[in-house]
XYZ file of C-alpha atoms in Angstrom:
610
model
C 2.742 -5.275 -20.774
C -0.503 -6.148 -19.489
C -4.127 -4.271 -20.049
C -5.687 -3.483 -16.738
C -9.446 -5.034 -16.054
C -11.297 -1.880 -16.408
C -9.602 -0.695 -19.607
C -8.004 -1.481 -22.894
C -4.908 0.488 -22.156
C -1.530 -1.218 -21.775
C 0.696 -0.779 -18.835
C 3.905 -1.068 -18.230
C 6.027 -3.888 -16.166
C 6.985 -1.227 -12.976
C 3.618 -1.438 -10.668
C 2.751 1.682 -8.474
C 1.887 0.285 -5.357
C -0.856 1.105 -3.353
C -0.292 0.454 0.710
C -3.265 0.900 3.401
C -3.689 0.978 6.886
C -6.689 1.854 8.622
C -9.432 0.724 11.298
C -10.922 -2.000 11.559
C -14.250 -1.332 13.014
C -16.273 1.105 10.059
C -19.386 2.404 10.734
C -21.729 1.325 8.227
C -23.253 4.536 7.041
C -19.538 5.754 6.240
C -18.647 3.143 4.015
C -20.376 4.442 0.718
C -18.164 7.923 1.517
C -15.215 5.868 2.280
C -15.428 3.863 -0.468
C -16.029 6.820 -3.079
C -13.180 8.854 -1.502
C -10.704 5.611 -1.930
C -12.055 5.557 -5.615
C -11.428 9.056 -6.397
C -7.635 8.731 -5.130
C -7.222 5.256 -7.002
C -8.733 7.356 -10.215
C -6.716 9.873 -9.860
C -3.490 8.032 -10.109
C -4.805 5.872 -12.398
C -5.238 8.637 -14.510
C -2.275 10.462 -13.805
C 0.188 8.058 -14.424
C -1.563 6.155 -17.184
C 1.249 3.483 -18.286
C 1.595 2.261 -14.777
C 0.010 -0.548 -13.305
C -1.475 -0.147 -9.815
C -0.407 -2.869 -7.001
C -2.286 -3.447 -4.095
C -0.253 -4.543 -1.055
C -2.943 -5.178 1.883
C -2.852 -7.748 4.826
C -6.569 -7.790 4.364
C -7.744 -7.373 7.612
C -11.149 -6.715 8.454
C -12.671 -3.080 7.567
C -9.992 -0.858 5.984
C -7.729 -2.801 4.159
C -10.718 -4.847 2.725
C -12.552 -1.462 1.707
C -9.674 -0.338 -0.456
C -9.314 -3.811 -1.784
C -12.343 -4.183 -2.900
C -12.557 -0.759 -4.519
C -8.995 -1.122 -5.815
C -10.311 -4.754 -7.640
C -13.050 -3.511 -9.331
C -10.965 -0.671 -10.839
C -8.866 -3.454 -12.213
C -5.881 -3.236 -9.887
C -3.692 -6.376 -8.599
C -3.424 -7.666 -5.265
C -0.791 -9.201 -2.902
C -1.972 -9.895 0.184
C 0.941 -10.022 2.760
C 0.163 -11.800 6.077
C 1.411 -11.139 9.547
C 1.263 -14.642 10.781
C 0.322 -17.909 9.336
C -3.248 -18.103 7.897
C -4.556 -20.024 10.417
C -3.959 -18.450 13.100
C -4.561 -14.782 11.084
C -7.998 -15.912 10.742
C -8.338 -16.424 14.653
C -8.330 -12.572 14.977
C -11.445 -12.315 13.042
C -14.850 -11.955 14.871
C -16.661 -14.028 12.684
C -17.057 -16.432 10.295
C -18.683 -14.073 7.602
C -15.658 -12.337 8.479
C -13.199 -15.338 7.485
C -15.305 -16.052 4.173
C -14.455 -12.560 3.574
C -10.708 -12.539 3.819
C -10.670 -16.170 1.676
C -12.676 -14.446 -0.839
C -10.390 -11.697 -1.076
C -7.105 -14.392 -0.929
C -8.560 -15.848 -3.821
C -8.367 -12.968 -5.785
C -5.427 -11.535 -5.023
C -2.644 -12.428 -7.464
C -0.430 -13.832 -4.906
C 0.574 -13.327 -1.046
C 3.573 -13.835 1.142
C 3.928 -14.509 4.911
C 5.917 -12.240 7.256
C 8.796 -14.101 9.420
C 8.357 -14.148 13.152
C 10.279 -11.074 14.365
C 13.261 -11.718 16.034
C 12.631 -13.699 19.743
C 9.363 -14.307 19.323
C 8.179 -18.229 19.160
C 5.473 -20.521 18.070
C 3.663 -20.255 21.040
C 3.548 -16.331 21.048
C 2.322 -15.758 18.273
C -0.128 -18.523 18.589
C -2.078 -16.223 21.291
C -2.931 -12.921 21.865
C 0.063 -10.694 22.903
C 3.056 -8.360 22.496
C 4.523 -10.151 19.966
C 1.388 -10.573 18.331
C 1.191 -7.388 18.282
C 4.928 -6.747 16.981
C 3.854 -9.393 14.059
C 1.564 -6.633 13.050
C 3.432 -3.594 13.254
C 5.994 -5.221 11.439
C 3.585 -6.007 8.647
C 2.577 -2.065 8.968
C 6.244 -1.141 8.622
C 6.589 -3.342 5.451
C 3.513 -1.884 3.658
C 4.632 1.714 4.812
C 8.390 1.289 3.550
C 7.139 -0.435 0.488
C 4.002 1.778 -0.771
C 3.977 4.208 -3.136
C 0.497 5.392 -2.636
C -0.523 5.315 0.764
C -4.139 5.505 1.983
C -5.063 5.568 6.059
C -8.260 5.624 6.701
C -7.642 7.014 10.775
C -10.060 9.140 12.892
C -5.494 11.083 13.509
C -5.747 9.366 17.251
C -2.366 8.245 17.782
C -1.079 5.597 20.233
C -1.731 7.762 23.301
C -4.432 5.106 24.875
C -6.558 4.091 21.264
C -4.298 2.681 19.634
C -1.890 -0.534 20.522
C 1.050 -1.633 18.773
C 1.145 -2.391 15.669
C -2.108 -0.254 15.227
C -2.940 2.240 12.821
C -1.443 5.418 14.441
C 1.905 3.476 14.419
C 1.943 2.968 10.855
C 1.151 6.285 10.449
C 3.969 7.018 12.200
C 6.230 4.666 10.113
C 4.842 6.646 7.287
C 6.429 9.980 7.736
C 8.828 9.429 9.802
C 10.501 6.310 8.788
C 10.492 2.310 10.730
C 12.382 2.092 13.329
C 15.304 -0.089 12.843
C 14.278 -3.565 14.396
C 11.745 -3.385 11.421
C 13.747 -2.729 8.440
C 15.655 -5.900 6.988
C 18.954 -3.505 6.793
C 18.729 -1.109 9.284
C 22.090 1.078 10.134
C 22.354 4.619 11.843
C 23.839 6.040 8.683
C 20.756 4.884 6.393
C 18.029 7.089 5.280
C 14.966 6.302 6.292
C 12.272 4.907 4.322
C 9.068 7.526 4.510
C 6.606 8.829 2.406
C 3.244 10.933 2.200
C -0.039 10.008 3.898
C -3.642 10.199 1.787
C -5.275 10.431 5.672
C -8.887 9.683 4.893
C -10.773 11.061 7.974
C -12.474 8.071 8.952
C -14.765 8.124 12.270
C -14.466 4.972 15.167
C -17.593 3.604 15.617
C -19.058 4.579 19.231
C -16.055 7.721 19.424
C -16.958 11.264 19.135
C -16.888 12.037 15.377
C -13.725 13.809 14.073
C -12.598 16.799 12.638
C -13.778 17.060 8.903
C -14.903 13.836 9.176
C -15.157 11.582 5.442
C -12.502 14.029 4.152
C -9.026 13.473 2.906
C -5.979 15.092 4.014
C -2.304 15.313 2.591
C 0.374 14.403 4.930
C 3.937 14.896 3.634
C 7.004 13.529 5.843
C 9.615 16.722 7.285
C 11.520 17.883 4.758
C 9.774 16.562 1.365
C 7.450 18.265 -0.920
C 4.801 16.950 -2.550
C 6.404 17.844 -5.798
C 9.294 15.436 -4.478
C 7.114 12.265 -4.519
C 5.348 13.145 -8.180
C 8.509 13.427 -9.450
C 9.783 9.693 -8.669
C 6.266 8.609 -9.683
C 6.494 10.414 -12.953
C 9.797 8.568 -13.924
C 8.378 5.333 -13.120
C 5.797 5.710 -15.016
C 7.714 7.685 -17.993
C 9.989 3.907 -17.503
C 6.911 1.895 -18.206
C 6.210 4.603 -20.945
C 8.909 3.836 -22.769
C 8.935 -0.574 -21.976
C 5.061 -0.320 -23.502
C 6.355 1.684 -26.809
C 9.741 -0.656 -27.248
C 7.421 -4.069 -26.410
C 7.904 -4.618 -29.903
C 11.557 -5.757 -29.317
C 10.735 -8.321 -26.964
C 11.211 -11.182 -27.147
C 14.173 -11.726 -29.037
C 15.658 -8.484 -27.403
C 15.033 -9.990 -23.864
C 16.534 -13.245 -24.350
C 19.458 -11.266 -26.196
C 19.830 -9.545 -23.248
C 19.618 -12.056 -20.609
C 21.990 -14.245 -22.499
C 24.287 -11.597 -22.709
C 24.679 -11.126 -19.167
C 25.070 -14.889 -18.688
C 27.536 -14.511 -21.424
C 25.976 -17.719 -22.959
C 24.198 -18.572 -26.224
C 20.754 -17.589 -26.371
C 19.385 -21.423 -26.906
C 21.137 -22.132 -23.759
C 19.313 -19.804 -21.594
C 16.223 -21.739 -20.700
C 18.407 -24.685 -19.399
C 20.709 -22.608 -17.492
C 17.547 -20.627 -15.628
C 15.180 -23.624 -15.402
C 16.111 -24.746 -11.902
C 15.995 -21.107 -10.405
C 13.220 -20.012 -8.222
C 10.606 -17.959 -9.621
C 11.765 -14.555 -7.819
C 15.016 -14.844 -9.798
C 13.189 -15.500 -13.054
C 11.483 -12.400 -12.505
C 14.465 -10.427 -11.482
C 16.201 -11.602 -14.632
C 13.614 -10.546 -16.825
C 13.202 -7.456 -15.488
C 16.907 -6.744 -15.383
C 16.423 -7.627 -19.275
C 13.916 -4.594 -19.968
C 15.785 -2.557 -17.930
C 18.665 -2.913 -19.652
C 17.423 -2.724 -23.049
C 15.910 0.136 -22.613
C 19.393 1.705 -21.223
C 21.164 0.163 -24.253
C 18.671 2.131 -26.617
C 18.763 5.454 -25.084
C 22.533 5.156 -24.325
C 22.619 4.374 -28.609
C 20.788 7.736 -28.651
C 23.001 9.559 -26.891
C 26.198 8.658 -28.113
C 24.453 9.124 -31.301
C 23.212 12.841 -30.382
C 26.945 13.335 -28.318
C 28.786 12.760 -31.762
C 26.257 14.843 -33.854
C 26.620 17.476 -31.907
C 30.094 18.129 -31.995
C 29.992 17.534 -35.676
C 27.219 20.399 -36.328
C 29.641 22.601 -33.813
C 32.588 21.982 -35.604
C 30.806 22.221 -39.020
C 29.750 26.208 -37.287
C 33.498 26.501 -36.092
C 34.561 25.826 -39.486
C 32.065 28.177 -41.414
C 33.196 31.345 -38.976
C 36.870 30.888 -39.736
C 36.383 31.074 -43.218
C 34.075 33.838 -42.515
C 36.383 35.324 -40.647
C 39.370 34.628 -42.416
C 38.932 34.868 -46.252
C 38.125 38.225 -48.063
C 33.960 39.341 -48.903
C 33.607 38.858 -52.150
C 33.686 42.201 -54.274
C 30.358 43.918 -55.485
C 30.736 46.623 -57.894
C 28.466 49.880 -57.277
C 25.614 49.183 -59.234
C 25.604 45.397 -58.893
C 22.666 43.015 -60.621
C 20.453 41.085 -58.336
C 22.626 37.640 -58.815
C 25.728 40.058 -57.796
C 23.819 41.397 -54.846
C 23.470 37.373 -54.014
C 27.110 36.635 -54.047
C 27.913 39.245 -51.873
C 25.685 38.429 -49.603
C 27.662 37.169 -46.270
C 27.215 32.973 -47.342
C 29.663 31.862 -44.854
C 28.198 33.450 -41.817
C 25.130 32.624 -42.899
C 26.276 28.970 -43.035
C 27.873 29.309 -39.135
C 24.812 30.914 -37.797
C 22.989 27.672 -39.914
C 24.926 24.900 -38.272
C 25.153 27.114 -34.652
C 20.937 26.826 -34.896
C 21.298 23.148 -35.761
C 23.769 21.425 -33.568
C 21.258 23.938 -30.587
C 17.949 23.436 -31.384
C 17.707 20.168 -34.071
C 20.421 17.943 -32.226
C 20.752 19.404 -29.093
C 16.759 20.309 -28.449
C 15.449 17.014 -29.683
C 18.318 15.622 -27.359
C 16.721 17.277 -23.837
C 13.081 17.049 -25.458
C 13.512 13.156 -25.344
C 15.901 12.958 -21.964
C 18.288 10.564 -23.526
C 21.168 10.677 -21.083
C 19.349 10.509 -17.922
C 17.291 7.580 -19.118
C 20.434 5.954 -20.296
C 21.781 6.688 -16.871
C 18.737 5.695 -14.860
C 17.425 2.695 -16.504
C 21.387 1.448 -16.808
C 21.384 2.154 -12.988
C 18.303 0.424 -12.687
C 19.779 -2.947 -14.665
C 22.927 -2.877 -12.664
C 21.193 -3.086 -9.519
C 18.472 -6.199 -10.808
C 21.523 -7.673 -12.091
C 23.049 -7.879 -8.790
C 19.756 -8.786 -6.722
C 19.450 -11.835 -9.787
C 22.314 -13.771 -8.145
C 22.142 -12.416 -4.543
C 18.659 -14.458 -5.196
C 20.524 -17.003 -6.744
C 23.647 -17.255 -4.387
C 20.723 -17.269 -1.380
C 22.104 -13.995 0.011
C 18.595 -13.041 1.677
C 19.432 -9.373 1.840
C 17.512 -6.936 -0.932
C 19.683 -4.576 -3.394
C 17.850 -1.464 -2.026
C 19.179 -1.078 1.537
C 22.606 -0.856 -0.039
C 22.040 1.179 -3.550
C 22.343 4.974 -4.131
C 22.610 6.001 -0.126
C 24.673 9.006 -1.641
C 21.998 10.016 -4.531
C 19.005 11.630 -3.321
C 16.452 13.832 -5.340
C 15.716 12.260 -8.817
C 17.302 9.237 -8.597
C 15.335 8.166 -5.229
C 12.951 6.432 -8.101
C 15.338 3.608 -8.840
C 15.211 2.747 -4.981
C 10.615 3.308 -5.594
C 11.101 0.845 -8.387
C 13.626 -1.872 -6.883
C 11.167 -1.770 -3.813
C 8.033 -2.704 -6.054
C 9.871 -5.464 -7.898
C 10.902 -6.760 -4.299
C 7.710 -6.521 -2.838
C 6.259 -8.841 -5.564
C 9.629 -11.079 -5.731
C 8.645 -11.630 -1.767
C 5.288 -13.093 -3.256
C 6.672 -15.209 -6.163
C 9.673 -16.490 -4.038
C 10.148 -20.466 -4.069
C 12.525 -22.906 -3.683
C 15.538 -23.751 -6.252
C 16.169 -27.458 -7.827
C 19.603 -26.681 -7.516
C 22.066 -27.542 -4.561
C 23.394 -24.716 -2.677
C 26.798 -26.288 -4.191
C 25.344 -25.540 -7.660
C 24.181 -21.950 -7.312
C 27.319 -20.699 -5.783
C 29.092 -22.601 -8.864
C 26.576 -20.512 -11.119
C 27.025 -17.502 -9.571
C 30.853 -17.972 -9.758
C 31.074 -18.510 -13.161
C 27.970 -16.346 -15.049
C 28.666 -13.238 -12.587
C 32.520 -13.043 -10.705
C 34.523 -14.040 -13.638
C 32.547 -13.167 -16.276
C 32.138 -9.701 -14.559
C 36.049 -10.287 -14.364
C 36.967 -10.783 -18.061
C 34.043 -8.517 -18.639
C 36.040 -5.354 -16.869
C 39.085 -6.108 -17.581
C 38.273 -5.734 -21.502
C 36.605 -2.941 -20.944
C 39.641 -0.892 -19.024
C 41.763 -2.498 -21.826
C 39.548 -0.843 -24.755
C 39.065 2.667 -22.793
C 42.445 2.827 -22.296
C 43.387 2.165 -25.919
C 40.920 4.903 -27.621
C 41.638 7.181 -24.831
C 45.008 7.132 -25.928
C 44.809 6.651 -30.017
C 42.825 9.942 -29.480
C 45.158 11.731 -27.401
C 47.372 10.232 -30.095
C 45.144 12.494 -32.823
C 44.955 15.595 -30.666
C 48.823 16.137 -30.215
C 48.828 15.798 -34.125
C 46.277 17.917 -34.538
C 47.940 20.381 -31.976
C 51.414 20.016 -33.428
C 50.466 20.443 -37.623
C 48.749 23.305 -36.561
C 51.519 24.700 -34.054
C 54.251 23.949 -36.922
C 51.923 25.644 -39.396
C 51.526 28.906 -37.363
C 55.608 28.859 -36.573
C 56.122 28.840 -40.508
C 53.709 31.519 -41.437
C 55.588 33.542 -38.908
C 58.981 32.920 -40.269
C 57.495 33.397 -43.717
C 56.506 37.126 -42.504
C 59.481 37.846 -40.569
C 62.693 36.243 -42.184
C 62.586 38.499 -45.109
C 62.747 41.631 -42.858
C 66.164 40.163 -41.272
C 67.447 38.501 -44.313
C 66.605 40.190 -47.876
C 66.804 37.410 -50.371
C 64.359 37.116 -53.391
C 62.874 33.902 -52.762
C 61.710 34.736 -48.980
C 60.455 38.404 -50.125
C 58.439 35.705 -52.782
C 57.489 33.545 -50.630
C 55.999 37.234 -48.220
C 54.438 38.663 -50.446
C 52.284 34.901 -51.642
C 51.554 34.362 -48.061
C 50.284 38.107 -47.729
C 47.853 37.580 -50.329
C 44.448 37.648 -48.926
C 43.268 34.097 -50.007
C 46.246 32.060 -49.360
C 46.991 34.055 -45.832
C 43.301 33.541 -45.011
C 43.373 29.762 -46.544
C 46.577 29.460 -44.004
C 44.669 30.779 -41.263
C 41.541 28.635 -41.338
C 43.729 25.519 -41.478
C 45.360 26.513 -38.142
C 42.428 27.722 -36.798
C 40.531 24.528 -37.793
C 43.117 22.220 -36.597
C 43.199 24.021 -33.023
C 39.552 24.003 -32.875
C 39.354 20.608 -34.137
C 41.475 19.162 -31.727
C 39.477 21.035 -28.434
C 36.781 19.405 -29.885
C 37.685 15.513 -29.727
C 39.361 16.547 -26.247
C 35.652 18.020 -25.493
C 34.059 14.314 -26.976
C 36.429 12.514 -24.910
C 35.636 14.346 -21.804
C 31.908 13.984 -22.185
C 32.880 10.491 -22.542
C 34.721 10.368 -19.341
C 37.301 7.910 -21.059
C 40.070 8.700 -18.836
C 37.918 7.849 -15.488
C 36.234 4.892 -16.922
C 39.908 3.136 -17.650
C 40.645 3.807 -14.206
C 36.660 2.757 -12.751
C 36.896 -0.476 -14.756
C 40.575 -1.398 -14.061
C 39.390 -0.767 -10.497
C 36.380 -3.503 -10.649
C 38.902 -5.831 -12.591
C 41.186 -5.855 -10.289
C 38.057 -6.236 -7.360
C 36.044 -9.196 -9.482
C 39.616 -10.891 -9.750
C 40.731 -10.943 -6.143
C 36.890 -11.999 -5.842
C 36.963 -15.052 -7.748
C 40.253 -16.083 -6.363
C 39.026 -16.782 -2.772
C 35.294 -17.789 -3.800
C 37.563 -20.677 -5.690
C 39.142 -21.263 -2.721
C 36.101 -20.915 -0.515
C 33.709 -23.415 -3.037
C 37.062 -26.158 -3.274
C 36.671 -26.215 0.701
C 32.992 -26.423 0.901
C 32.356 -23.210 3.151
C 29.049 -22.057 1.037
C 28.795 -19.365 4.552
C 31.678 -17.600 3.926
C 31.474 -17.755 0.082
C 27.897 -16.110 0.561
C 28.942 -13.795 2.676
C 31.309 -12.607 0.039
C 29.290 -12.258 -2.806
C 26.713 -10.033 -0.176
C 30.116 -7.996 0.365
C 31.255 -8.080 -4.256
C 27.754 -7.450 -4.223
C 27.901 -3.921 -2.202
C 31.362 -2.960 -3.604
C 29.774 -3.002 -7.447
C 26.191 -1.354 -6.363
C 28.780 1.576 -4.148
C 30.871 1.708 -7.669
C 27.961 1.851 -10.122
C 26.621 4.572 -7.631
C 29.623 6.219 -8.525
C 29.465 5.826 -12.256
C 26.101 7.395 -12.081
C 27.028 10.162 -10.346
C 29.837 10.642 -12.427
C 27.632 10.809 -15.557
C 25.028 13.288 -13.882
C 28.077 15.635 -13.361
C 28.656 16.009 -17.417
C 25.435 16.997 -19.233
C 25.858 17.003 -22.833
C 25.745 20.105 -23.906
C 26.511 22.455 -26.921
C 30.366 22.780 -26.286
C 31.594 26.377 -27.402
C 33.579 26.288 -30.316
C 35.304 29.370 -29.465
C-alpha cells in the first residue's frame, strides 16, 4: 500500500496507468485550459477509482507529455519516463537548453524510466541522426504507451498523418489507440491475436500558427469499433475493486507474503531471502506481486468453498423439513382448541422448510453474490498463475511477457487480468536489472522450484481429486442403494400380504400403514435420495471429475518437461532449454485459461432440492 502525495488515502499495489501523446509545440495562452482540462480527467479517475494508484507512463517530450506530467505530479501521481533512444541523443531533439533542463527536471522526478530497443534493422548510426528510423524509434515508443495505458490523454488539433503529421507522430498513436499497433510494434505479434486498443480522452488542442480547431480546449471521447465505454469501466472497476481488497487484507502481510512465496518455491520460509537474493529486481517484484495475488485468491476461494458447503447444507436442511412436512400426519386440533393448541397445530415443519429455503437464498447465498467470492477467487487465482509464470520466464531469461500468450479465448470481464499484467510489466520494464546468477544457475532454479515441483505438485493433486471423487461416489451409491432397498421392502411389505395371507405379513401391513411409521419410512427414502443428488450436486460444483483429469494432464506435461530440460541442462544447451520453458510456459497459461473458463461455466447457485 502506499498513500498518494496529495492525500492520506491508501492505495492499492495495481497502478492505473495514465499514457499521453500529444503536440509538441503549445500555444502559450492554451496551456492554463490544457492544463485544467488534464486535471479534471486525472480528478476524475482519481476519484472514481479511489484505491488505485495512478501511473504516469510519458517519454517526456517537449509540450504535451510534459503538461500532463507536471499536472499528473502535483496531484501526487508516479512517473516512468520511457525513452525512445538513448538520453543523449533524446535530448538532441530538443530546441533548447531550457528545454533539456526541463526534461532532467522531470527525469529526476519520475520514479524510474526504461529505454526502448532499436527496432529491428535499424543501427547506431540511424538513430544517431535525424531519419526514418528515428522516426520508427518514436512510433514505437507511441505504440508502447498506447498498448500499455489505461487512461489515455491526446492532446491533438484530430489532423491525422495526411501531410501534418510524420511517423511516429501524434495522429499515429492515435491511430494505435483505437485500432490496435501494427504487428512490427508489438513484442508478440501473430494474425490470430487480438489487438491491443483502447479509448481516447482527445483534448482539442490547437497547433500554434494552424487555423484553430473545432471546439477547440474541449475534450472528446473516442472509443475503439466495437467497445463501449461501459466495457473499459468495467476492467477498471475490478482493478481497482483488486487493490480494494489488497488495502483491507494488508494486515496479513508480511508473514502471509513470505508464506506464500515460500510456498510456491516449496521451500522454508527462512530460506526465501537467500534463494531470491541474486534475482533481478523485475523478478522480485513479480514474486511479490504473485504473493498478493495469490493470497487474496486463497482467501476468497476459503470463502467460497465455505459458502458452496453452507449452502447445500441450509438446502438439504429445507429438503429435509418438506418431507417431513409432507410426509408425517398434522397434528390434531380439537374444535374449540386453547391458544397453546392453536400453536401446535400450526404447520411447524413447513414453516421450518420455508425458514431454511430463505436462508440457504438470501443469508448464504445473497451475502455470497453481495461479496463476489467465486469470481474473485477465479480472477485473482488467474491473476497469480499468470505472475507465477512471468516470475521464472524472468528468471529463466525468456524475454517474452505473460500477456501476449494469456486468456486469447476470454474476452469481456476477464480482459482486466491482461489491464493488470500489462501495468505490472510496464513497471517491471523500469525496475529490470541484471541477475548475480549464471545463466547455468537460473535454468537450475527454474528446474527445480517450478518444472518438478509443479510436477510432484500435480501429480498429488490428480491423486487426491481422484480419491474424494471416488470415496464420494463411494457414499452416493450407498446412499442410492439403502434408500432403493428401503423403497423395494416397503413395497413388498404392502403387497406380499395380498398374494400370500399369513399373520405376520398382514402385521407387519397394517404397522407400515400406520401414518407415522409409513411417513417415518418415507422421509428416510426421500432423504436418502435427496441427500445423495445433493453431494453429486457439491461434487459437480466442484468439478472433481475434470480437475483429476486437468491435473493428471499437467502431470503428465511438467514430467515429460523436466525429463528433457535434464537432458538439455546435462548438455549445456541453455537455448533450447529456454526455449522450452517459453513453450511449458504457454501450455500451463493455455491450461489455466481453461480452468478458468471451466469455473465461470458453474456459478454457485441455490441447487433445487426437488
Amino acid at each position: 500500500m502506499t498513500p498518494t502525495a496529495s492525500s492520506d488515502r491508501a492505495t492499492g499495489p495495481l497502478p492505473i496507468v495514465i499514457g499521453v501523446t500529444g503536440h509538441r509545440g503549445l500555444r502559450a495562452g492554451d496551456l492554463p485550459a490544457l492544463e485544467n482540462l488534464v486535471r479534471i480527467i486525472l480528478t476524475d479517475t482519481r476519484d472514481k477509482y479511489p484505491h488505485s494508484p495512478l501511473l504516469l507512463l510519458s517519454p517526456l517530450a517537449e509540450g504535451s507529455d510534459r503538461l500532463v506530467a507536471r499536472v499528473g505530479l502535483a496531484l501526487g501521481a508516479r512517473l516512468i519516463a520511457l525513452l525512445p533512444l538513448p538520453q543523449a541523443l533524446y535530448e538532441q531533439d530538443f530546441a533548447t537548453e531550457e528545454s533539456r533542463n526541463e526534461f532532467r527536471t522531470l527525469m529526476a522526478a519520475a520514479e524510474s524510466s526504461f529505454e526502448l530497443p532499436p527496432m529491428d534493422g535499424s543501427t547506431q548510426h540511424e538513430l544517431s541522426q535525424p531519419g526514418v528510423e528515428r522516426n520508427r524509434q518514436y512510433a514505437q515508443a507511441g505504440a508502447f504507451v498506447a498498448r500499455y495505458s489505461h487512461i489515455f490523454l491526446a492532446l491533438w488539433d484530430g489532423v491525422g498523418a495526411d501531410g501534418k503529421d510524420k511517423l511516429g507522430g501524434t495522429g499515429d498513436t492515435v491511430e494505435f489507440r483505437l485500432k490496435g499497433a501494427p504487428g512490427r510494434y508489438e513484442s508478440a505479434s501473430s494474425p490470430l491475436s487480438f489487438v491491443s486498443c483502447g479509448p481516447v480522452y482527445h483534448i482539442v488542442t490547437p497547433r500554434p500558427g494552424a487555423a484553430m480547431p473545432e471546439k477547440a480546449l474541449t475534450t472528446r471521447f473516442l472509443v475503439p469499433p466495437r467497445e463501449t465505454a461501459e466495457s473499459f469501466d468495467e476492467r477498471l472497476r475490478w482493478i481497482d475493486e483488486f487493490n480494494k481488497d489488497a488495502i483491507h487484507f494488508g494486515a496479513m502481510a508480511p508473514a502471509a507474503l513470505a508464506a506464500s512465496q515460500a510456498q510456491m518455491l516449496q521451500i522454508p520460509e527462512q530460506e526465501l531471502s537467500q534463494q531470491i537474493e541474486g534475482l533481478a529486481p523485475s523478478a522480485r517484484s513479480t514474486l511479490h506481486r504473485y504473493a498478493i495475488a495469490d493470497t487474496l485468491a486463497l482467501h476468497f476461494g476459503g470463502r467460497t468453498r465455505k459458502a458452496s458447503r453452507q449452502l447445500f447444507i441450509w438446502v438439504f436442511i429445507a429438503a429435509f423439513f418438506f418431507n417431513l412436512f409432507h410426509s408425517l400426519p398434522s397434528p390434531h386440533v380439537p374444535e374449540d382448541p386453547t391458544f397453546a393448541e392453536e400453536l401446535l397445530g400450526l404447520p411447524w415443519l413447513l414453516l421450518c422448510f420455508v425458514l431454511a429455503s430463505l436462508t440457504a437464498k438470501f443469508w448464504v447465498h445473497g451475502a455470497f453474490e453481495e461479496g463476489d467470492y467465486q469470481n474473485k477467487h477465479q480472477d485473482y487465482r488467474a491473476l497469480a498463475e499468470a505472475l507465477r509464470i512471468q516470475f521464472f520466464w524472468h528468471v529463466a531469461g525468456v524475454p517474452e511477457a505473460v500477456v501476449d500468450h494469456y486468456l486469447r479465448k476470454q474476452r469481456g470481464a476477464l480482459e482486466w487480468i491482461r489491464n493488470a499484467l500489462r501495468a505490472w510489466d510496464a513497471e517491471s520494464r523500469a525496475h529490470d536489472g541484471a541477475h548475480s546468477f549464471t545463466r547455468d544457475e537460473r535454468l537450475r532454479f527454474v528446474a527445480k522450484h517450478w518444472v518438478w515441483e509443479q510436477r510432484n505438485y500435480y501429480a498429488g493433486k490428480a491423486r487426491r481429486e481422484q480419491a474424494m471423487l471416488e470415496r464420494d461416489e463411494r457414499r452416493i451409491e450407498t446412499l442410492v442403494r439403502i434408500s432403493i432397498g428401503l423403497a423395494i421392502a416397503l413395497a413388498l411389505v404392502l403387497t406380499l400380504p395380498v398374494l400370500v395371507p399369513l399373520h405376520a405379513l398382514e402385521a407387519a401391513r397394517e404397522m407400515l400403514e400406520s401414518h407415522w411409521v409409513h411417513g417415518l419410512v418415507m422421509v428416510t427414502i426421500v432423504t436418502l435420495g435427496v441427500a445423495a443428488g445433493l453431494l453429486h450436486g457439491y461434487n459437480q460444483q466442484l468439478a472433481r471429475s475434470e480437475h483429476a483429469k486437468q491435473f493428471g494432464r499437467m502431470s503428465e506435461l511438467f514430467d515429460t518437461a523436466a525429463q528433457h530440460l535434464d537432458a538439455l541442462l546435462a548438455a549445456g544447451d541453455h537455448r533450447r532449454a529456454a526455449a522450452l520453458l517459453r513453450e511449458l510456459g504457454e501450455e500451463a497459461l493455455e491450461e489455466n485459461g481453461d480452468w478458468v473458463l471451466l469455473h465461470r461455466e458453474r456459478p454457485l447457485e441455490v441447487p433445487h432440492s426437488g
